[in-house]
XYZ file of C-alpha atoms in Angstrom:
583
model
C -45.243 3.790 -2.929
C -43.316 5.241 -5.336
C -40.243 4.029 -2.950
C -40.877 0.678 -4.518
C -40.605 2.107 -7.938
C -37.784 5.345 -7.807
C -34.437 3.165 -7.528
C -35.085 0.977 -10.362
C -35.903 3.065 -12.702
C -33.682 5.359 -11.840
C -30.169 2.508 -12.472
C -32.042 -0.503 -14.067
C -33.711 -1.410 -17.551
C -37.886 -2.527 -15.790
C -38.152 -6.585 -15.663
C -33.962 -7.202 -15.490
C -32.754 -9.266 -12.333
C -31.180 -5.957 -11.652
C -34.153 -4.017 -11.194
C -35.914 -6.425 -9.225
C -32.922 -6.375 -6.597
C -33.801 -2.906 -6.471
C -37.192 -3.255 -5.641
C -36.007 -5.951 -3.213
C -33.966 -3.577 -1.973
C -37.084 -0.343 -1.890
C -39.335 -2.855 -0.381
C -36.934 -3.666 2.290
C -36.198 0.211 3.179
C -39.418 0.845 3.734
C -40.029 -2.518 5.782
C -37.664 -0.061 8.238
C -39.402 2.081 10.745
C -37.440 5.696 10.758
C -34.737 6.702 12.917
C -36.973 8.243 14.942
C -39.540 5.121 15.759
C -36.583 2.494 15.502
C -34.214 4.022 18.232
C -35.580 3.898 21.254
C -36.292 0.006 21.070
C -32.849 -0.941 19.939
C -31.707 1.503 23.303
C -33.299 -0.414 25.471
C -33.094 -3.418 24.135
C -28.890 -2.906 23.621
C -29.720 -1.578 28.054
C -31.331 -4.661 28.933
C -29.214 -6.448 27.116
C -25.931 -5.046 29.356
C -27.776 -5.257 32.482
C -27.967 -9.026 31.964
C -24.735 -9.484 31.613
C -24.033 -6.938 34.325
C -26.548 -8.732 36.629
C -24.299 -12.105 35.741
C -20.646 -9.625 36.123
C -22.542 -8.010 39.880
C -24.101 -11.876 41.217
C -20.947 -13.117 40.406
C -18.266 -10.835 42.082
C -20.551 -10.242 45.187
C -20.749 -14.303 45.574
C -17.167 -14.549 45.280
C -15.738 -11.494 47.976
C -18.760 -12.211 50.463
C -17.115 -15.402 50.585
C -13.786 -13.234 52.130
C -16.193 -12.281 54.916
C -15.521 -8.989 54.331
C -17.551 -5.920 56.685
C -21.267 -5.895 54.870
C -20.239 -2.176 53.703
C -17.786 -3.449 51.242
C -20.585 -5.177 50.332
C -23.344 -2.565 49.938
C -22.802 -1.625 46.732
C -22.719 -4.767 45.114
C -25.989 -6.052 46.069
C -28.179 -2.701 44.938
C -26.022 -3.765 41.879
C -27.391 -6.843 41.973
C -31.515 -5.206 42.768
C -30.910 -2.709 39.526
C -28.936 -4.719 36.756
C -31.869 -7.699 38.051
C -34.746 -5.058 37.735
C -33.861 -2.965 35.085
C -32.932 -5.910 32.877
C -36.591 -6.607 32.946
C -38.426 -3.150 32.395
C -35.885 -3.163 29.211
C -37.164 -5.969 28.080
C -40.654 -4.651 28.205
C -39.851 -1.548 26.839
C -37.632 -2.694 24.411
C -40.472 -4.962 23.041
C -43.336 -2.571 23.735
C -41.524 0.047 21.303
C -39.748 -1.769 18.601
C -42.740 -4.493 18.094
C -44.963 -0.509 18.010
C -42.328 1.163 15.581
C -42.738 -3.077 13.381
C -46.447 -2.927 13.430
C -47.078 0.826 12.502
C -44.537 0.619 9.501
C -45.562 -2.948 8.577
C -49.549 -1.228 7.939
C -47.735 1.550 5.908
C -46.002 -1.589 3.942
C -48.934 -3.663 3.377
C -51.145 -0.372 2.370
C -48.066 0.619 -0.383
C -47.955 -3.175 -1.982
C -52.204 -2.889 -2.138
C -51.615 0.996 -4.259
C -48.839 -0.466 -6.285
C -50.995 -3.597 -6.979
C -54.544 -1.519 -7.731
C -52.731 -0.035 -11.182
C -52.374 -3.085 -12.624
C -55.569 -4.961 -11.488
C -57.038 -7.006 -13.103
C -55.126 -7.480 -16.519
C -51.793 -6.937 -15.417
C -51.886 -9.728 -12.463
C -52.849 -12.549 -15.012
C -49.580 -14.384 -14.486
C -49.932 -14.744 -10.812
C -51.765 -16.964 -9.729
C -54.401 -16.235 -6.874
C -52.620 -18.128 -4.283
C -49.845 -16.840 -4.936
C -50.668 -13.880 -5.033
C -52.680 -14.158 -1.603
C -49.688 -15.396 0.062
C -47.239 -12.620 -1.283
C -49.677 -9.930 0.177
C -49.681 -11.749 3.612
C -47.210 -13.949 4.637
C -44.402 -12.638 3.009
C -45.956 -8.777 3.753
C -46.287 -10.071 7.526
C -42.369 -11.490 7.007
C -40.707 -8.122 6.418
C -41.808 -7.026 10.097
C -38.613 -9.249 10.893
C -35.717 -7.389 9.058
C -36.176 -4.747 12.009
C -37.283 -7.216 14.581
C -35.220 -9.662 14.203
C -32.656 -8.696 11.506
C -31.522 -4.702 12.137
C -31.711 -4.775 16.019
C -30.438 -8.291 17.181
C -27.833 -7.634 14.685
C -27.221 -3.988 15.934
C -27.693 -5.380 20.237
C -25.307 -8.257 19.905
C -22.604 -5.753 18.526
C -22.949 -3.138 20.750
C -22.836 -5.982 23.846
C -19.937 -7.883 22.444
C -17.981 -4.874 21.872
C -18.468 -3.214 25.091
C -18.095 -6.623 27.342
C -14.910 -7.468 25.565
C -13.568 -4.033 26.708
C -14.561 -5.085 30.360
C -13.186 -7.857 30.820
C -10.357 -6.895 29.127
C -10.128 -3.582 31.223
C -9.995 -6.572 34.498
C -7.228 -9.152 32.271
C -6.948 -8.197 29.356
C -6.063 -11.901 27.958
C -9.012 -12.631 28.928
C -10.618 -9.815 26.924
C -8.333 -11.174 23.613
C -9.525 -14.644 24.783
C -13.373 -13.663 24.710
C -13.272 -11.485 21.028
C -11.603 -14.343 19.710
C -14.259 -16.644 20.722
C -17.100 -14.758 19.812
C -15.330 -13.876 16.638
C -14.892 -17.661 15.474
C -17.633 -18.841 17.483
C -19.878 -16.116 15.363
C -18.240 -17.170 11.831
C -18.480 -20.874 12.218
C -22.014 -21.161 13.024
C -23.083 -18.784 10.842
C -20.932 -21.185 8.013
C -22.805 -24.172 9.730
C -26.190 -21.996 8.703
C -25.514 -21.383 5.462
C -24.081 -24.913 4.252
C -27.067 -26.996 5.923
C -30.549 -24.045 5.759
C -29.564 -21.395 3.783
C -31.497 -22.905 0.194
C -34.080 -24.018 2.916
C -34.225 -20.530 4.435
C -34.624 -19.072 0.983
C -37.488 -21.932 -1.148
C -40.130 -20.785 2.383
C -41.643 -18.548 1.190
C -42.016 -19.571 -2.437
C -42.925 -22.962 -1.347
C -45.779 -21.382 0.959
C -46.909 -19.757 -1.454
C -47.412 -22.707 -3.959
C -49.136 -24.546 -0.743
C -51.466 -21.432 -0.737
C -52.488 -21.966 -4.889
C -52.287 -25.840 -4.246
C -54.879 -25.352 -1.283
C -56.759 -22.615 -3.561
C -57.125 -24.268 -6.148
C -58.613 -27.759 -4.438
C -61.119 -25.742 -2.042
C -62.288 -23.626 -5.150
C -63.008 -27.081 -7.421
C -63.492 -29.368 -5.140
C -66.875 -30.069 -7.072
C -65.693 -30.135 -9.765
C -62.942 -32.404 -8.964
C -64.602 -34.741 -7.289
C -67.289 -34.964 -10.419
C -64.851 -35.899 -12.824
C -62.976 -38.518 -9.867
C -59.512 -35.985 -10.128
C -59.611 -35.487 -6.593
C -57.070 -37.616 -5.243
C -54.514 -36.836 -8.170
C -55.035 -32.876 -7.045
C -54.523 -34.100 -2.865
C -51.678 -35.637 -3.817
C -50.185 -33.242 -5.444
C -51.210 -30.707 -2.943
C -49.811 -34.168 -0.441
C -46.211 -33.398 -2.506
C -45.945 -29.882 -2.141
C -46.815 -30.036 1.891
C -44.047 -32.180 1.917
C -41.695 -30.161 -0.002
C -42.430 -27.451 2.600
C -41.969 -29.703 5.287
C -38.537 -31.093 4.528
C -37.387 -27.142 3.908
C -38.671 -26.668 7.424
C -36.696 -29.038 9.087
C -33.671 -28.728 7.042
C -33.340 -25.053 8.067
C -34.331 -26.287 11.779
C -31.542 -28.265 11.162
C -29.053 -25.307 10.928
C -30.584 -23.457 13.538
C -29.535 -26.933 15.706
C -26.594 -27.009 14.468
C -25.303 -23.600 14.693
C -26.609 -23.475 18.678
C -24.104 -26.810 18.976
C -21.921 -24.504 17.711
C -21.877 -21.004 19.455
C -22.638 -23.835 22.901
C -19.116 -24.968 22.480
C -17.485 -21.522 21.743
C -19.461 -20.438 25.103
C -17.482 -23.146 26.451
C -14.202 -22.667 25.406
C -14.250 -19.205 25.770
C -15.120 -19.741 29.823
C -11.991 -22.168 29.653
C -9.893 -19.484 27.361
C -10.525 -17.711 30.844
C -9.702 -20.118 33.334
C -6.258 -20.527 31.118
C -5.061 -17.265 31.427
C -7.224 -16.009 34.363
C -5.609 -18.586 37.274
C -2.061 -17.923 36.567
C -3.123 -14.124 37.431
C -4.617 -14.783 40.265
C -1.179 -15.664 42.082
C 1.372 -13.165 39.822
C 2.202 -9.852 40.309
C -0.110 -7.340 39.641
C -2.697 -10.178 39.433
C -6.367 -10.475 39.453
C -8.669 -10.637 42.455
C -10.759 -13.831 43.398
C -13.632 -11.666 42.559
C -12.220 -10.386 39.304
C -11.540 -13.648 38.648
C -14.792 -14.964 38.343
C -16.420 -12.395 36.518
C -14.046 -12.472 33.859
C -14.702 -16.713 34.051
C -18.389 -15.684 34.057
C -19.285 -13.285 32.003
C -18.449 -14.875 28.550
C -21.930 -17.601 29.431
C -24.290 -14.401 29.163
C -22.233 -12.520 26.637
C -22.814 -15.795 24.434
C -26.795 -16.435 25.197
C -26.739 -12.545 23.220
C -24.685 -12.972 20.649
C -26.242 -16.280 20.007
C -28.526 -14.203 18.136
C -26.253 -13.171 15.179
C -26.366 -16.501 12.971
C -29.976 -17.206 13.900
C -30.630 -12.650 12.169
C -28.168 -13.709 9.435
C -30.950 -16.675 8.925
C -33.988 -14.587 8.760
C -32.082 -12.311 6.765
C -32.435 -14.555 3.926
C -36.376 -15.590 4.813
C -36.479 -11.772 4.772
C -34.437 -11.488 1.519
C -36.427 -13.787 -0.001
C -39.727 -12.299 1.132
C -38.856 -8.776 0.045
C -38.154 -10.428 -3.713
C -41.853 -12.394 -3.710
C -42.753 -8.936 -2.963
C -40.912 -6.647 -5.688
C -42.117 -9.178 -8.383
C -45.568 -9.682 -7.280
C -46.234 -6.977 -10.164
C -44.281 -5.823 -13.004
C -41.464 -3.714 -11.894
C -43.141 -0.741 -14.559
C -46.548 -0.957 -15.668
C -46.680 -2.501 -18.855
C -47.994 -0.639 -22.049
C -50.704 -2.620 -22.258
C -51.940 -1.265 -18.888
C -53.402 2.584 -19.351
C -51.672 4.736 -16.086
C -54.112 5.664 -13.869
C -53.543 9.706 -14.009
C -53.857 11.220 -17.851
C -53.861 14.331 -18.567
C -53.982 16.225 -22.227
C -50.911 16.027 -24.230
C -48.810 19.620 -24.022
C -49.126 19.752 -27.820
C -52.709 19.515 -28.009
C -54.593 22.221 -30.275
C -55.552 24.878 -28.402
C -59.623 24.141 -28.795
C -58.397 20.250 -28.111
C -61.903 19.175 -25.869
C -61.537 18.982 -22.077
C -62.786 16.251 -19.591
C -65.158 18.844 -18.729
C -66.922 17.965 -22.130
C -68.269 14.569 -21.564
C -71.992 15.193 -21.236
C -74.617 13.486 -19.046
C -74.902 10.662 -21.350
C -71.764 10.818 -24.350
C -72.003 9.156 -27.280
C -68.880 6.420 -28.194
C -67.129 6.534 -30.548
C -64.329 3.586 -31.696
C -62.522 4.198 -34.850
C -60.196 0.666 -35.826
C -59.464 -0.293 -32.048
C -57.532 -2.926 -30.878
C -55.964 -4.096 -28.392
C -53.305 -6.780 -26.311
C -53.374 -8.557 -23.537
C -49.369 -7.839 -21.162
C -47.183 -9.859 -23.035
C -49.112 -11.246 -25.947
C -46.772 -10.885 -28.655
C -50.111 -10.869 -30.863
C -53.318 -8.304 -31.078
C -55.745 -9.622 -29.078
C -58.691 -8.161 -31.041
C -58.361 -5.523 -34.014
C -59.861 -3.766 -36.475
C -63.108 -2.827 -34.632
C -65.387 0.668 -35.557
C -68.595 1.687 -33.823
C -70.671 3.947 -32.371
C -73.159 4.267 -29.528
C -75.262 7.487 -29.217
C -77.667 7.302 -26.159
C -80.538 4.956 -26.667
C -78.746 3.289 -28.817
C -78.596 -0.855 -28.290
C -75.661 -2.999 -30.252
C -74.645 -6.272 -30.511
C -71.786 -7.422 -30.715
C -70.941 -10.865 -31.983
C -68.154 -13.371 -32.591
C -66.820 -16.422 -32.459
C -65.578 -17.895 -29.242
C -61.770 -16.035 -29.151
C -62.172 -13.225 -31.047
C -61.976 -10.912 -29.033
C -65.115 -9.710 -27.787
C -64.338 -10.044 -23.897
C -60.943 -8.172 -24.398
C -62.481 -5.463 -26.436
C -64.931 -4.493 -23.061
C -62.177 -4.578 -20.947
C -60.370 -2.343 -23.304
C -63.942 -0.086 -23.198
C -63.475 -0.062 -19.543
C -59.853 1.175 -19.652
C -58.254 -2.491 -18.155
C -56.081 -2.179 -21.483
C -54.980 0.136 -23.620
C -55.699 0.703 -27.242
C -54.742 1.296 -30.518
C -56.630 3.493 -32.892
C -59.620 5.614 -31.675
C -61.549 5.561 -28.848
C -63.809 8.866 -27.589
C -66.197 10.030 -25.693
C -68.258 12.853 -26.439
C -65.369 13.631 -28.945
C -62.558 13.274 -26.504
C -59.595 10.885 -26.768
C -60.264 8.806 -23.786
C -56.138 7.723 -23.225
C -56.226 11.444 -22.311
C -59.125 10.613 -19.210
C -58.053 9.357 -16.657
C -59.293 5.403 -16.439
C -61.438 6.058 -13.082
C -63.342 8.916 -15.407
C -64.113 6.400 -18.089
C -65.795 4.248 -15.738
C -67.719 6.134 -14.169
C -69.160 6.977 -17.823
C -68.789 2.645 -19.077
C -69.506 0.273 -16.785
C -69.210 -3.249 -17.375
C -71.331 -6.174 -16.402
C -68.945 -9.262 -16.498
C -69.131 -12.271 -17.854
C -68.639 -13.872 -14.319
C -70.331 -10.826 -12.081
C -68.207 -11.123 -9.000
C -70.852 -11.784 -5.902
C -69.434 -11.036 -2.248
C -70.227 -13.226 0.514
C -72.600 -11.234 2.342
C -76.488 -9.903 1.769
C -77.861 -9.035 -1.292
C -77.945 -5.318 0.293
C -73.965 -5.522 0.880
C -74.084 -7.061 -2.948
C -75.914 -3.978 -4.319
C -74.821 -0.976 -1.750
C -71.333 -0.465 -3.456
C -72.618 0.701 -6.407
C -74.688 3.143 -4.811
C -73.648 3.394 -1.185
C -76.285 6.754 -0.642
C -79.354 4.517 -1.485
C -82.259 3.691 0.568
C -83.376 0.013 1.073
C -86.448 1.575 -1.161
C -84.362 2.447 -3.669
C -82.892 -1.303 -3.752
C -86.213 -3.061 -3.900
C -86.878 -1.039 -6.757
C -83.921 -2.091 -8.495
C -84.614 -5.634 -7.955
C -87.583 -5.371 -9.260
C -86.966 -3.707 -13.093
C -84.487 -6.824 -13.269
C -86.793 -8.738 -12.470
C -85.473 -9.834 -8.874
C -88.138 -8.158 -6.696
C -89.887 -11.335 -6.508
C -87.041 -13.438 -5.631
C -85.669 -11.625 -3.005
C -89.075 -11.375 -1.154
C -89.292 -14.896 -1.065
C -85.217 -15.383 -0.288
C -85.887 -13.148 3.416
C -85.437 -9.763 1.754
C -82.731 -7.108 1.252
C -81.180 -9.290 3.856
C -80.419 -12.872 2.368
C -77.247 -13.975 1.668
C -75.958 -14.980 -1.846
C -73.128 -17.126 -0.462
C -69.242 -16.823 -1.419
C -68.759 -16.047 -5.047
C -72.161 -16.539 -5.623
C -72.461 -19.797 -4.513
C -76.883 -19.371 -3.569
C -77.351 -17.909 -6.707
C -77.890 -19.494 -10.145
C -76.030 -17.803 -13.203
C -79.534 -15.983 -14.053
C -80.171 -14.210 -11.086
C -76.493 -13.261 -11.237
C -76.319 -11.661 -13.910
C -79.598 -9.492 -12.791
C -77.530 -8.694 -9.882
C -75.211 -7.172 -11.531
C -77.381 -5.674 -13.702
C -79.810 -4.133 -11.393
C -75.112 -3.202 -9.919
C -75.459 -0.963 -12.945
C -78.482 0.587 -12.823
C -77.524 1.777 -9.632
C -74.629 3.055 -10.549
C -76.334 4.516 -13.412
C -73.595 4.218 -16.269
C -74.360 6.305 -19.057
C -72.953 3.677 -21.469
C -73.655 -0.420 -20.373
C -71.005 -3.304 -21.859
C -72.853 -6.536 -21.239
C -70.733 -9.430 -21.888
C -72.097 -12.319 -22.438
C -74.714 -12.498 -20.252
C -76.592 -15.619 -21.350
C -73.193 -17.307 -20.794
C -73.977 -19.356 -17.234
C -77.942 -20.188 -17.663
C -80.069 -21.857 -20.133
C -81.831 -20.978 -23.445
C -84.704 -19.686 -22.311
C -83.411 -17.675 -19.514
C -80.798 -16.397 -22.072
C -84.015 -14.681 -24.002
C -85.260 -13.392 -20.610
C -82.144 -12.020 -19.574
C -81.278 -10.276 -22.555
C -84.772 -9.301 -23.386
C -84.607 -7.121 -20.009
C -81.205 -6.229 -19.999
C -81.911 -4.428 -23.772
C -85.724 -3.061 -22.494
C -84.511 -2.065 -19.099
C -81.249 0.181 -20.623
C -84.241 1.790 -23.851
C -86.231 2.686 -20.625
C -83.271 4.483 -19.183
C -81.937 5.968 -22.444
C -78.544 4.794 -21.868
C -76.126 3.155 -24.435
C -75.951 -0.899 -24.298
C -72.898 -2.742 -25.734
C -74.520 -6.398 -26.156
C -71.553 -8.505 -26.210
C -72.750 -12.384 -27.251
C -72.216 -15.030 -29.402
C -75.580 -16.224 -29.328
C -78.536 -14.375 -31.633
C -80.813 -11.564 -30.446
C -83.695 -10.171 -32.153
C -83.915 -7.483 -34.810
C -86.431 -6.282 -32.651
C -84.367 -5.494 -29.642
C -81.336 -3.910 -30.758
C -80.070 -0.408 -33.053
C -77.083 -2.104 -34.973
C -75.435 -5.163 -34.999
C -71.352 -5.407 -35.153
C -69.780 -8.937 -36.169
C -65.886 -9.197 -34.904
C -63.750 -11.355 -37.409
C -62.269 -14.593 -35.309
C -58.101 -15.220 -34.770
C -56.755 -16.094 -37.859
C -55.764 -19.467 -37.894
């Protein structure tokens, strides 16, 4: 996916409009199949279009010539030509669809993977500025729209251009004046149809992709929060907002359809004018010296109809081009053109100026010591740090309670320790500075149980297996027993019981215990537990905290428990208080 970045980095400053434009062009280049894969479909399309025009020309010549009742031998070649052009048109049309769509879909798969790979280094901290619904629309609908670039922009323009040139030349060879008339009609019709389409629907075509993203965001917001909106009587207002977004999208679609209809009417008008022009210059040539024959006259009069049928795709392609550009710009701007300074790079090497005896990544032990000295962190785009001045030490078996008021930066620190955010100060694992390690390596040692654990809409088994895919069913049942969910799982039907979308069928405490079971399966030497009591009542919260700390003590792992609620002194080895934000 490096293709997405090189142009913007080479010639522009990241984040500027020029950088976004360069990124958009890189996206479009990546959406276009290679010449080796694109050429067969283009060749088949050109041949199919040429055969369609040749079929009409040969049919017109054959019918007119047959009316003169010549010997049949003078018509045999035209008869064979009509059959060949009819069969060839369909055959090449099928081959064009097969080859061009195969090339576009193959490239689309690479593009989708490339966009996803581009977003991965920024997730989750770097994507906070884009709503989930809009991001989903960009990753699915906008990326899908990019297949139109080779299929409905590049190939139609190339095919129509080649066909128009060949047809004008062919008509000119029969009757030069008719060739000039056809060329002028094509130029004038294409120009006026494009202008009409641009005036009537250009803005709507550029807005379609953003409006689809807005609608997707509104739909997702309403569906996900239907219970809350209903409980507080806000559902009607949100549905009205949703209806307004849908209405804006419908109006843009209708206005685009108006432009398509007008450009079709303009091209039909000029197709008729081309035919009238051919009659105007062709009739005198029938009787003049060195004039054309009756069959030749039929050819120059009827060929413009077939040419305009293919040529009509040019204004349509230009309209699709505006939509594709809009989708490409949204894909390019789905994430920043460069990784923000607050997000650590995925591949990190020890600095070249490190002393010769500096520890390497291999020195990180099985049970590392985690040390923070004056650590601070900021969220992307924020002018002030979210947390500063954190100093603590976690050795194997330590259980540290990190307390502090809401907004003090406790969750920010948790995101920093698993390297979703970069940091200031010193953060060391067994003496190795964390910024010299790849974030994935840090996350293999330091695990995070989030405040709101993500549960997949699947079985309990599948929600545990991704932590350690080699685990057997007895392993999974054993870890559920350790976190106090053994009897509950048995009552639910065992490991095949489903947890619902985002854990809708389990309580907040059960979700936290499932997250803890995943952490135990992954065997993180250091475990960060962020606000485990946030979604449970006080009694369940106390029991959950005790189970977490006791289980960790049994394994000899280090635990940093982040919680604003009190924790008994006998369960922890140290307590650190984060000061609240400055007022």
